[in-house]
Short mmCIF file of C-alpha atoms in Angstrom, two decimals:
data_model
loop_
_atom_site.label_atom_id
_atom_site.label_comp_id
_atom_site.label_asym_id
_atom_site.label_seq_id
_atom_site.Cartn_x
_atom_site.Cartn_y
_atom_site.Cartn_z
CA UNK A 193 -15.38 13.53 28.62
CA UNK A 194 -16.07 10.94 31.38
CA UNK A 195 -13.81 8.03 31.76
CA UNK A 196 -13.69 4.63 32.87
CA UNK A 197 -10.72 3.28 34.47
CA UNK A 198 -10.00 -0.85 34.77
CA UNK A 199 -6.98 -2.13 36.59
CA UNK A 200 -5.48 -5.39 36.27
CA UNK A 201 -7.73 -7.04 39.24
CA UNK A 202 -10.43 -5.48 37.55
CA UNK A 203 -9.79 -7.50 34.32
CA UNK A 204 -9.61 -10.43 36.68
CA UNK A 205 -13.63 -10.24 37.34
CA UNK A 206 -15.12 -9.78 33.81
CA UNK A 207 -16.61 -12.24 31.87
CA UNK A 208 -14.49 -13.71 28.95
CA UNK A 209 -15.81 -13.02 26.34
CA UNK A 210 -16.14 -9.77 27.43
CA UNK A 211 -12.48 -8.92 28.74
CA UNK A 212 -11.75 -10.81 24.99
CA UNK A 213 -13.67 -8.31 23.35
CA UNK A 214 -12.00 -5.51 25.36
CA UNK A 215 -8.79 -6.36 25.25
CA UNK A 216 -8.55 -7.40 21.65
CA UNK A 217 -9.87 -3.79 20.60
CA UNK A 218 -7.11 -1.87 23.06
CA UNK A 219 -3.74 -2.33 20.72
CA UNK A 220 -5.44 0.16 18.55
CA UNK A 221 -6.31 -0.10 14.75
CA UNK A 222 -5.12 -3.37 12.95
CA UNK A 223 -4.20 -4.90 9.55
CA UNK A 224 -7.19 -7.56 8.13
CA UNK A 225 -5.16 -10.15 6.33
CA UNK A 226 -6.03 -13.24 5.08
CA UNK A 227 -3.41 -15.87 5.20
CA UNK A 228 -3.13 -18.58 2.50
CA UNK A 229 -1.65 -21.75 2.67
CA UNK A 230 -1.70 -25.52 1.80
CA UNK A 231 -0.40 -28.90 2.52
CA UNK A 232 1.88 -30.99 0.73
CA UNK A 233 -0.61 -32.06 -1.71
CA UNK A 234 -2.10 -28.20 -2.43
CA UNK A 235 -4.89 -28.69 -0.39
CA UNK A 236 -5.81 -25.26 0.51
CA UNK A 237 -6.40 -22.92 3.96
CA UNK A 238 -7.56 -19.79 4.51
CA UNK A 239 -7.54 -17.87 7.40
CA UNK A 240 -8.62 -14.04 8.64
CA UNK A 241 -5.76 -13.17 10.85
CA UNK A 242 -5.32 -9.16 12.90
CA UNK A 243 -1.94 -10.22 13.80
CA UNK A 244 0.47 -9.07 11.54
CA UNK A 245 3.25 -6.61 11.85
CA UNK A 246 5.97 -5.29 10.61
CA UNK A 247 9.69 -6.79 12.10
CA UNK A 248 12.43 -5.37 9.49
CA UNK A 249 12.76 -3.59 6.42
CA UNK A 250 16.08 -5.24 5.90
CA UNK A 251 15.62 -8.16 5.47
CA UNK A 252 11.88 -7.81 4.73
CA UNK A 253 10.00 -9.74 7.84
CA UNK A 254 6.62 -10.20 8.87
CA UNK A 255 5.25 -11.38 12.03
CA UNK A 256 2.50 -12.82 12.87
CA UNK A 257 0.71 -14.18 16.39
CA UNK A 258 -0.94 -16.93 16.44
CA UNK A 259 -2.67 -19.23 18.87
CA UNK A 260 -2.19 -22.67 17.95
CA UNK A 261 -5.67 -23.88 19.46
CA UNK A 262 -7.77 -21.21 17.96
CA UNK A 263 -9.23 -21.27 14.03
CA UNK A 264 -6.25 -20.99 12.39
CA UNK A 265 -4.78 -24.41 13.62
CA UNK A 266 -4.79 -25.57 10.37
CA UNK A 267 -2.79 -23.13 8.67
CA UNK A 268 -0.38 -23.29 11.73
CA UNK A 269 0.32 -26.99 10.75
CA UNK A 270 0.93 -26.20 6.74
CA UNK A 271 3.28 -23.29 7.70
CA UNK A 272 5.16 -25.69 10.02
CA UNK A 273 5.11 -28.14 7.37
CA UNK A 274 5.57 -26.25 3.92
CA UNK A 275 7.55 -23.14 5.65
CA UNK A 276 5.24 -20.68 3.21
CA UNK A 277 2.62 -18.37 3.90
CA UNK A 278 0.74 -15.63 1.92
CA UNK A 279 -0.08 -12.47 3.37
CA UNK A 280 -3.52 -11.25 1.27
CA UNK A 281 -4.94 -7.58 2.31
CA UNK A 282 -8.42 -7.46 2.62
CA UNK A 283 -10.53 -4.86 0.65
CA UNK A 284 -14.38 -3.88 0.90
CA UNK A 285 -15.03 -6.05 -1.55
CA UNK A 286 -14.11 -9.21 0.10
CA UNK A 287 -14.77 -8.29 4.03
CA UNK A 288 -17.39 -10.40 4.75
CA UNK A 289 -16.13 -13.31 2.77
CA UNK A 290 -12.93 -12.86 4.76
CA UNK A 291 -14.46 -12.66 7.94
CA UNK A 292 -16.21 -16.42 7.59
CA UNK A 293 -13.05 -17.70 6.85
CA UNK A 294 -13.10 -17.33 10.95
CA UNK A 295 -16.10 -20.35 11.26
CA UNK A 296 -14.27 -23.28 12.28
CA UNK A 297 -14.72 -25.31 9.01
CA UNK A 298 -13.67 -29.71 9.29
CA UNK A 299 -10.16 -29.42 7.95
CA UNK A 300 -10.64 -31.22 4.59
CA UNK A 301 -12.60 -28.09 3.48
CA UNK A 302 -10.69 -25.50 2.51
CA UNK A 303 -12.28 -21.98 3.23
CA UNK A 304 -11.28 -20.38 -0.29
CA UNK A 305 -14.34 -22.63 -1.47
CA UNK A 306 -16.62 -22.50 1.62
CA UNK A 307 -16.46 -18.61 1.48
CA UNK A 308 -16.01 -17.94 -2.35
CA UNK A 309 -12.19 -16.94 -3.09
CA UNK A 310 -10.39 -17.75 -5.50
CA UNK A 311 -7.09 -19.78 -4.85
CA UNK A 312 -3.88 -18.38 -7.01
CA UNK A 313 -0.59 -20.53 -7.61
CA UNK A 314 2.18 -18.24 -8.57
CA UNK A 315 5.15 -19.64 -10.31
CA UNK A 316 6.37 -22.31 -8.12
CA UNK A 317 5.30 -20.28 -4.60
CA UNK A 318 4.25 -23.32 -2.37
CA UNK A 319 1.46 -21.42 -0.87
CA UNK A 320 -1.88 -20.20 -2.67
CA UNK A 321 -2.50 -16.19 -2.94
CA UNK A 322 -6.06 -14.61 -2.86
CA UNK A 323 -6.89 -13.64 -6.50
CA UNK A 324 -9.40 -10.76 -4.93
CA UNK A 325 -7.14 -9.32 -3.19
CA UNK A 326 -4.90 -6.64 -4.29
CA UNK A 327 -1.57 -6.03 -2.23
CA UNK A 328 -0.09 -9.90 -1.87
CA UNK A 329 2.92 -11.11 -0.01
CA UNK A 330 4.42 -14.41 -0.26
CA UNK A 331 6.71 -15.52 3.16
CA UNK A 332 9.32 -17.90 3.88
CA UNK A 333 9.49 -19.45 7.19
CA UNK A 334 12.80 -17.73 8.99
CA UNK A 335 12.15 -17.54 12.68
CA UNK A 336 9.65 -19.11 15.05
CA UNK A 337 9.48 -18.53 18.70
CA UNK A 338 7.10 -19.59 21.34
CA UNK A 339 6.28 -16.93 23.95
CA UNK A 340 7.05 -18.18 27.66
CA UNK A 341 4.02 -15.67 28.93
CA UNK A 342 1.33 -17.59 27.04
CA UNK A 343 2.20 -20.18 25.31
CA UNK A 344 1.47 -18.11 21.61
CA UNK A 345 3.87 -18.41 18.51
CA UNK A 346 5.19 -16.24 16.87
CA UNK A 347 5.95 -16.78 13.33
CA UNK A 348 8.42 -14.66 11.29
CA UNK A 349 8.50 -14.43 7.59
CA UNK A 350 11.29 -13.19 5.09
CA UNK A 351 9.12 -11.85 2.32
CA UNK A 352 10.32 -13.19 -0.76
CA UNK A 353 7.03 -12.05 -3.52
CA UNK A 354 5.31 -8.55 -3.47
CA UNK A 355 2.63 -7.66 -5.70
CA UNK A 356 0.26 -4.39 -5.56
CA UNK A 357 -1.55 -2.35 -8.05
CA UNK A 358 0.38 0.04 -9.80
CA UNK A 359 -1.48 3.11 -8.55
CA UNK A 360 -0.81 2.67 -5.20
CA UNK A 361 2.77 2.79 -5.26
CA UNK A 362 4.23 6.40 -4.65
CA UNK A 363 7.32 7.88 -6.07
CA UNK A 364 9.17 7.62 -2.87
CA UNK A 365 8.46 3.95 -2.47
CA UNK A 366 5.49 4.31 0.14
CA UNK A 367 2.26 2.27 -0.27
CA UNK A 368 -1.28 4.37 -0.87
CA UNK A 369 -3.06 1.75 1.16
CA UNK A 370 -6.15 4.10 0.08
CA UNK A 371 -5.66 3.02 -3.58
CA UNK A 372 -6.00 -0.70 -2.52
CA UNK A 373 -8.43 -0.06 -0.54
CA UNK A 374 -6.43 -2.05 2.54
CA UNK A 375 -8.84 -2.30 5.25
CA UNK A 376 -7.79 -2.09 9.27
CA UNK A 377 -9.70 -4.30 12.07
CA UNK A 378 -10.34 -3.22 15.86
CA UNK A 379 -11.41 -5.46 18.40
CA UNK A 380 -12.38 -9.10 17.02
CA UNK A 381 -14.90 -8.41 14.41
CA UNK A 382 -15.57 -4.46 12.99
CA UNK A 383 -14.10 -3.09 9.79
CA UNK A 384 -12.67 -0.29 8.97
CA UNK A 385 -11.63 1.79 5.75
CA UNK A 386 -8.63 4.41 6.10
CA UNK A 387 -9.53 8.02 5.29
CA UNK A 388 -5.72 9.79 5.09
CA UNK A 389 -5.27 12.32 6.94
CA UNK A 390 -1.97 13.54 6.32
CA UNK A 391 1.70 12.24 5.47
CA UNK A 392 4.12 14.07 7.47
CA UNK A 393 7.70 14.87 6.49
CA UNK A 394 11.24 13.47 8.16
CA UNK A 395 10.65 14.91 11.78
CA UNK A 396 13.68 16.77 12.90
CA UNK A 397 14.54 18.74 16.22
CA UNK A 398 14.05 22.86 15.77
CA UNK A 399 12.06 22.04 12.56
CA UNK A 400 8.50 22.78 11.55
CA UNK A 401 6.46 19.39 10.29
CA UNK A 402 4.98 19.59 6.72
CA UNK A 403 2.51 17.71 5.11
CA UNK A 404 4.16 16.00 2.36
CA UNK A 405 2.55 15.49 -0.73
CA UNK A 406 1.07 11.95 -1.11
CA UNK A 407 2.30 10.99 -4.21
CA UNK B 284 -5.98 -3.34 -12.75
CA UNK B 285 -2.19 -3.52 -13.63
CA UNK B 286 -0.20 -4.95 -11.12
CA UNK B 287 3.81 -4.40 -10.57
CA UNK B 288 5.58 -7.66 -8.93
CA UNK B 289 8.49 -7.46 -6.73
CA UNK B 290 11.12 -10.46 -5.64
CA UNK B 291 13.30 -10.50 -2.86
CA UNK B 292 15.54 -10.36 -5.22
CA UNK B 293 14.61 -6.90 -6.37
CA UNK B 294 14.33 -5.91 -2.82
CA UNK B 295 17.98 -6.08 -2.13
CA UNK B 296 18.63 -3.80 -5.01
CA UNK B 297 16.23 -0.74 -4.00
CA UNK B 298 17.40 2.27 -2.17
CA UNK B 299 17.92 1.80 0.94
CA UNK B 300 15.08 4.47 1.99
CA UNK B 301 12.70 3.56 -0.75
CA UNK B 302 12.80 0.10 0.39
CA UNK B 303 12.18 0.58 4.26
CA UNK B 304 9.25 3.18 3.07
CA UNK B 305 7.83 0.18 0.80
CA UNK B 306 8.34 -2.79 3.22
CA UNK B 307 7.36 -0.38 5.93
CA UNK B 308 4.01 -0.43 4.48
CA UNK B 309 3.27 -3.76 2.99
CA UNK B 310 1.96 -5.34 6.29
CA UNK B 311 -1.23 -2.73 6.52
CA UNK B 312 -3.15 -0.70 8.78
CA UNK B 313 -0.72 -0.57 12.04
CA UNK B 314 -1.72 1.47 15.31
CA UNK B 315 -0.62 4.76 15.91
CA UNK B 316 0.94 4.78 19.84
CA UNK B 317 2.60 6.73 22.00
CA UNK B 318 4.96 5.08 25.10
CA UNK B 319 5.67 7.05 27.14
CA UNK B 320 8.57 6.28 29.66
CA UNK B 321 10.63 7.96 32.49
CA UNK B 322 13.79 7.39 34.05
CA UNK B 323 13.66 6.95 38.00
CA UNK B 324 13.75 10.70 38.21
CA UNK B 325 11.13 11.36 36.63
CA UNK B 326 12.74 12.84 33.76
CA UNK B 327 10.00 11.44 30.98
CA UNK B 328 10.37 10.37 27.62
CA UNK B 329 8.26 10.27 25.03
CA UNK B 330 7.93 8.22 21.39
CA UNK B 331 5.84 7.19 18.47
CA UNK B 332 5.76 3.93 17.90
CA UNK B 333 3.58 1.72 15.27
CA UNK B 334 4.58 -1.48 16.19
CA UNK B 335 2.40 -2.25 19.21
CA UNK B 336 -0.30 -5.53 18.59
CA UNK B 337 -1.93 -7.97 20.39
CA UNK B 338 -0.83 -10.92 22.16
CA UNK B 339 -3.36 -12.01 24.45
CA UNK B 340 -6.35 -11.52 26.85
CA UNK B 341 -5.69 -13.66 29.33
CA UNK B 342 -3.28 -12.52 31.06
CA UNK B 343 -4.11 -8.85 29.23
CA UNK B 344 -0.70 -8.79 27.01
CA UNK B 345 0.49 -6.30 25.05
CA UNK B 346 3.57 -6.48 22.44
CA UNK B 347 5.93 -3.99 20.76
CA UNK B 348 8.85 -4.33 18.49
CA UNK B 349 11.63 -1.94 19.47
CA UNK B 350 15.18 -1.43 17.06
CA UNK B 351 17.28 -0.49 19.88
CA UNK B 352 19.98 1.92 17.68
CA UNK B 353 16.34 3.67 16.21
CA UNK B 354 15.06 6.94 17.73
CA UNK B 355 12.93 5.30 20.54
CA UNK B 356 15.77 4.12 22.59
CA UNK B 357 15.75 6.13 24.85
CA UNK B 358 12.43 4.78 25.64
CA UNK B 359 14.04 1.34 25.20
CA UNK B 360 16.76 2.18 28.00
CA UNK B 361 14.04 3.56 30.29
CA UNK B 362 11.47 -0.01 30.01
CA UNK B 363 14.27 -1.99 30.74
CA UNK B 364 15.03 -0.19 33.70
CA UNK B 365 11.69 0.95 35.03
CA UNK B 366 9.68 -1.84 33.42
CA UNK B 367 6.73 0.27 33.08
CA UNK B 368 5.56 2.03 30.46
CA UNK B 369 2.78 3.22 28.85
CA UNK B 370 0.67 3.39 25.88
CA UNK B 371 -1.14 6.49 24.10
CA UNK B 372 -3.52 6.39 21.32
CA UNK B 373 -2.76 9.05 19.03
CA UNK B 374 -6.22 11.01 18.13
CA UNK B 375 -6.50 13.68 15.25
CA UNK B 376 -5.67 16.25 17.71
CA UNK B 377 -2.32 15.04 18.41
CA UNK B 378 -1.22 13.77 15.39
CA UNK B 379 1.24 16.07 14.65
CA UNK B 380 2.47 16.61 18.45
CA UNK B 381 2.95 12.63 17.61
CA UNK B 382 4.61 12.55 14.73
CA UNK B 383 7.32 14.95 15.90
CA UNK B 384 8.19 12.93 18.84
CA UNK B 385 10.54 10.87 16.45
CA UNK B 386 12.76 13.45 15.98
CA UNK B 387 16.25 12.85 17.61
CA UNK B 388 16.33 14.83 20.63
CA UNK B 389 18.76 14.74 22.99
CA UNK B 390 18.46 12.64 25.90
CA UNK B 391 18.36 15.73 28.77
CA UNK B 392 15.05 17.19 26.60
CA UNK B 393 11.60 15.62 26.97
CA UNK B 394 9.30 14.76 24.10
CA UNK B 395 6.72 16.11 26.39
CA UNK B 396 8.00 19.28 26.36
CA UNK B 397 9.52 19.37 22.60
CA UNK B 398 6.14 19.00 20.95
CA UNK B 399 3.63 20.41 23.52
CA UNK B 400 1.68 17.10 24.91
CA UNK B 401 0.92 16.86 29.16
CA UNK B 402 2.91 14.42 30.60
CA UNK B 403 0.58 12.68 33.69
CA UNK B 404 1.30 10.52 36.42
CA UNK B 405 -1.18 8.30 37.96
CA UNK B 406 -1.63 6.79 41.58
CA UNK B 407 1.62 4.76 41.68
CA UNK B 408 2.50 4.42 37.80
CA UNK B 409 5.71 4.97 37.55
CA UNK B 410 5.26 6.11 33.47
CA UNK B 411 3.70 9.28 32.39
CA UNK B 412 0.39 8.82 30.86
CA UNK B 413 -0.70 11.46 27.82
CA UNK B 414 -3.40 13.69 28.97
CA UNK B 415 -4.33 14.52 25.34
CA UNK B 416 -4.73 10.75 24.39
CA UNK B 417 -8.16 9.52 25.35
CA UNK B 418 -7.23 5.26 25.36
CA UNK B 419 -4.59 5.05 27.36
CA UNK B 420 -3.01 2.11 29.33
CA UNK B 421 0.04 1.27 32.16
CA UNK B 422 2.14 -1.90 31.03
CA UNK B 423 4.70 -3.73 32.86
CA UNK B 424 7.63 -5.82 31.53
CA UNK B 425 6.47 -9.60 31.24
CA UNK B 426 8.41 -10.80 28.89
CA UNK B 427 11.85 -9.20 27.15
CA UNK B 428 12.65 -11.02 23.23
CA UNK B 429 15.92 -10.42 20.96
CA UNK B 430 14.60 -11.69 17.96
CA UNK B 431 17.75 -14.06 15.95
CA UNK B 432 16.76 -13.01 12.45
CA UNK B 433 17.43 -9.00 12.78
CA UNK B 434 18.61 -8.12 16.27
CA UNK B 435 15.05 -6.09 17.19
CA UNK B 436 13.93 -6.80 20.26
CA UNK B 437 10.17 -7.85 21.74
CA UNK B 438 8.82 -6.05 24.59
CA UNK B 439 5.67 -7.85 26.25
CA UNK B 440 3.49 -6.20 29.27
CA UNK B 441 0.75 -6.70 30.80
CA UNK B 442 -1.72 -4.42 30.92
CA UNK B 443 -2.50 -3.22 34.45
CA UNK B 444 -4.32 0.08 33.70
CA UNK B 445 -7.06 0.77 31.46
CA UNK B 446 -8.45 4.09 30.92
CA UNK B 447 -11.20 5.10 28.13
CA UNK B 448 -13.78 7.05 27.40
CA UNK B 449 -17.19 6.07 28.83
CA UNK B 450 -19.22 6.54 25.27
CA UNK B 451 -16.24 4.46 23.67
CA UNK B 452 -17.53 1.02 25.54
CA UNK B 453 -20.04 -0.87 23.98
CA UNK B 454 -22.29 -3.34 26.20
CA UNK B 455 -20.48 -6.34 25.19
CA UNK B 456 -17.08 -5.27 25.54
CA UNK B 457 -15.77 -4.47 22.29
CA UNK B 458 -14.29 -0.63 22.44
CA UNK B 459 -15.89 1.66 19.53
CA UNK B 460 -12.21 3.09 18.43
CA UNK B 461 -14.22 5.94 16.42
CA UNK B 462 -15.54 7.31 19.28
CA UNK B 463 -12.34 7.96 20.67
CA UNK B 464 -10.78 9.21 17.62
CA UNK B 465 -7.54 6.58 17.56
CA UNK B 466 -6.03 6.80 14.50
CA UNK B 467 -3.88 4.32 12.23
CA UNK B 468 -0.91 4.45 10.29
CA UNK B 469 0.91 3.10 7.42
CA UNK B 470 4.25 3.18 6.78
CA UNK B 471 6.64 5.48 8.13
CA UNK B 472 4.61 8.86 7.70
CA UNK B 473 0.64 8.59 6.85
CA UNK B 474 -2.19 8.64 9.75
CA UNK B 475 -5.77 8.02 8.87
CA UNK B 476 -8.89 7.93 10.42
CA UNK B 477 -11.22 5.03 10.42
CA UNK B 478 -13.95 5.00 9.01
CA UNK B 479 -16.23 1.97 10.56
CA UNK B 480 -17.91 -0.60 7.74
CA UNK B 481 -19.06 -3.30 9.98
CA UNK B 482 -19.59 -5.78 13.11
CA UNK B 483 -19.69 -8.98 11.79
CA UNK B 484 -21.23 -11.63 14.06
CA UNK B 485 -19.10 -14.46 15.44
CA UNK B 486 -18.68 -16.57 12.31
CA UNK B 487 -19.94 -20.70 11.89
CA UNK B 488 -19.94 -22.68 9.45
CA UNK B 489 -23.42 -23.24 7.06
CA UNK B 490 -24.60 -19.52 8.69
CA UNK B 491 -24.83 -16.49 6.77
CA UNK B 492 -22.67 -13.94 8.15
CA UNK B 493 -24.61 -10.92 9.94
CA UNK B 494 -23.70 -7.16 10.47
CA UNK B 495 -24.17 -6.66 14.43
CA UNK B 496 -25.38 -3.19 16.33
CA UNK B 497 -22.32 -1.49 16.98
CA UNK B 498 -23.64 -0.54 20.72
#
């Protein structure tokens, strides 16, 4: 295997688009979400965002990185307003539909109809799920911070609405991501679909690791 | 499809351990890491960590959510002193040299040694790079978070060393993860492969959407 090696001043020289492509696909695999929101007056937003991550099980937060000049400025400005977000999972069936949400669309068009989703008002949740999609969060608004390094913001949500299918769920309380067909994203723009490889039991010191039965 | 719904309300009453293996899995796909970290006697430390994403290109920044009283903090204790460390992708080869790394060791014993992986030290770094990991790269401390909401704390570097393998590179920049074998995970316990669906082109409005040569 022969390598290439890049150092910080060697970063310095590429070309942007380039070094974006690079660096964006060096974090590893990550989770295609599609983030749902609206204004005051339900008009809808949609946005494909690579940026979520777990925070806390207890309480239940999300975070999420965003750039408030890039595409989703928007739905920036109706989280800041409305404090509610919705966390969609992508699936196969809705990758490409979820990628154009990307295309920087005027803002009184909301992507759910330029791309062909279908907005979902739950009860009285503020912010519109993703009928296609099949593991759903709805967030609250409980922290946001703006990092000194680079002027990005984080936004933390408490997770106040789960929904899934009922065959992914496992007896132990994980999530089959497999069953929802969840994809990940690399990079800014390839697709993946998980093939499992293993769950692994409680690692302990002086202990073998088993393969734990999925389900 | 029948769907089960969940509150935050039902949340709080879960098992403790059900919960955090549910929430743990509800944001998706999440990379599969290793930092590795030494003291300034080279006494190295190793640990899995899934919380690593994105936070810029430019300046190359990397982030990573760290629960100080959880297993890694050792690792923790080490950053904050060193302010280097570095990050492994976990490949199917490793996965379960990985996974055991959260075990609670004690602080004299390396995770190196305790699961079998080649701690390596390059040029000046002063963190042990993975020898079995094929995407590997140096941080250094940029920025240090505690986060209000839950006490977990935010760890941004910069990246200032890149290695990867040569066939991994495509001509634009974007880094084929397949090709190196990084793996994801979700939740607390399951790794999976990727399995590539698509490049999408950059996305515009009123343009149809186009699958792009992965090389």
């Amino acid at each position: 295997m022969q390598k290439q090696t890049l150092t910080n001043l060697d970063l310095d020289q590429l070309e942007q688009r380039y070094r974006a492509r690079l660096v964006n696909s060096l974090s590893g695999a990550k989770s295609a979400n599609l983030i749902g929101t609206s204004d005051s007056g339900r008009n809808t937003n949609l946005a494909i965002v690579s940026s979520c991550f777990h925070i806390g099980a207890n309480p239940a937060l999300l975070g999420m990185i965003i750039r408030p000049s890039s595409v989703p400025r928007h739905s920036f400005e109706n989280i800041l307003h409305t404090e509610h977000w919705t966390v969609n999972h992508v699936n196969s069936f809705i990758v490409d539909k979820a990628h154009q949400t990307s295309a920087r669309y005027p803002r009184e068009l909301s992507e759910f109809d330029a791309v062909g989703l279908t907005p979902e008002f739950l009860d009285n949740f503020p912010a519109p799920f993703v009928k296609e999609s099949k593991i759903r969060l709805g967030l609250k608004l409980a922290e946001h911070l703006s990092l000194q390094i680079n002027g990005t913001k984080l936004l933390i949500g408490e997770i106040q609405h789960i929904d899934f299918p009922m065959e992914a769920i496992c007896s132990d309380g994980h999530i089959d991501l497999n069953a929802a067909g969840s994809l990940a994203v690399s990079g800014l723009d390839e697709y993946h679909e998980l093939k499992s490889l293993a769950r692994y039991s409680y690692a302990k010191p002086n202990q073998t690791l088993r393969k734990v039965n999925k389900r």
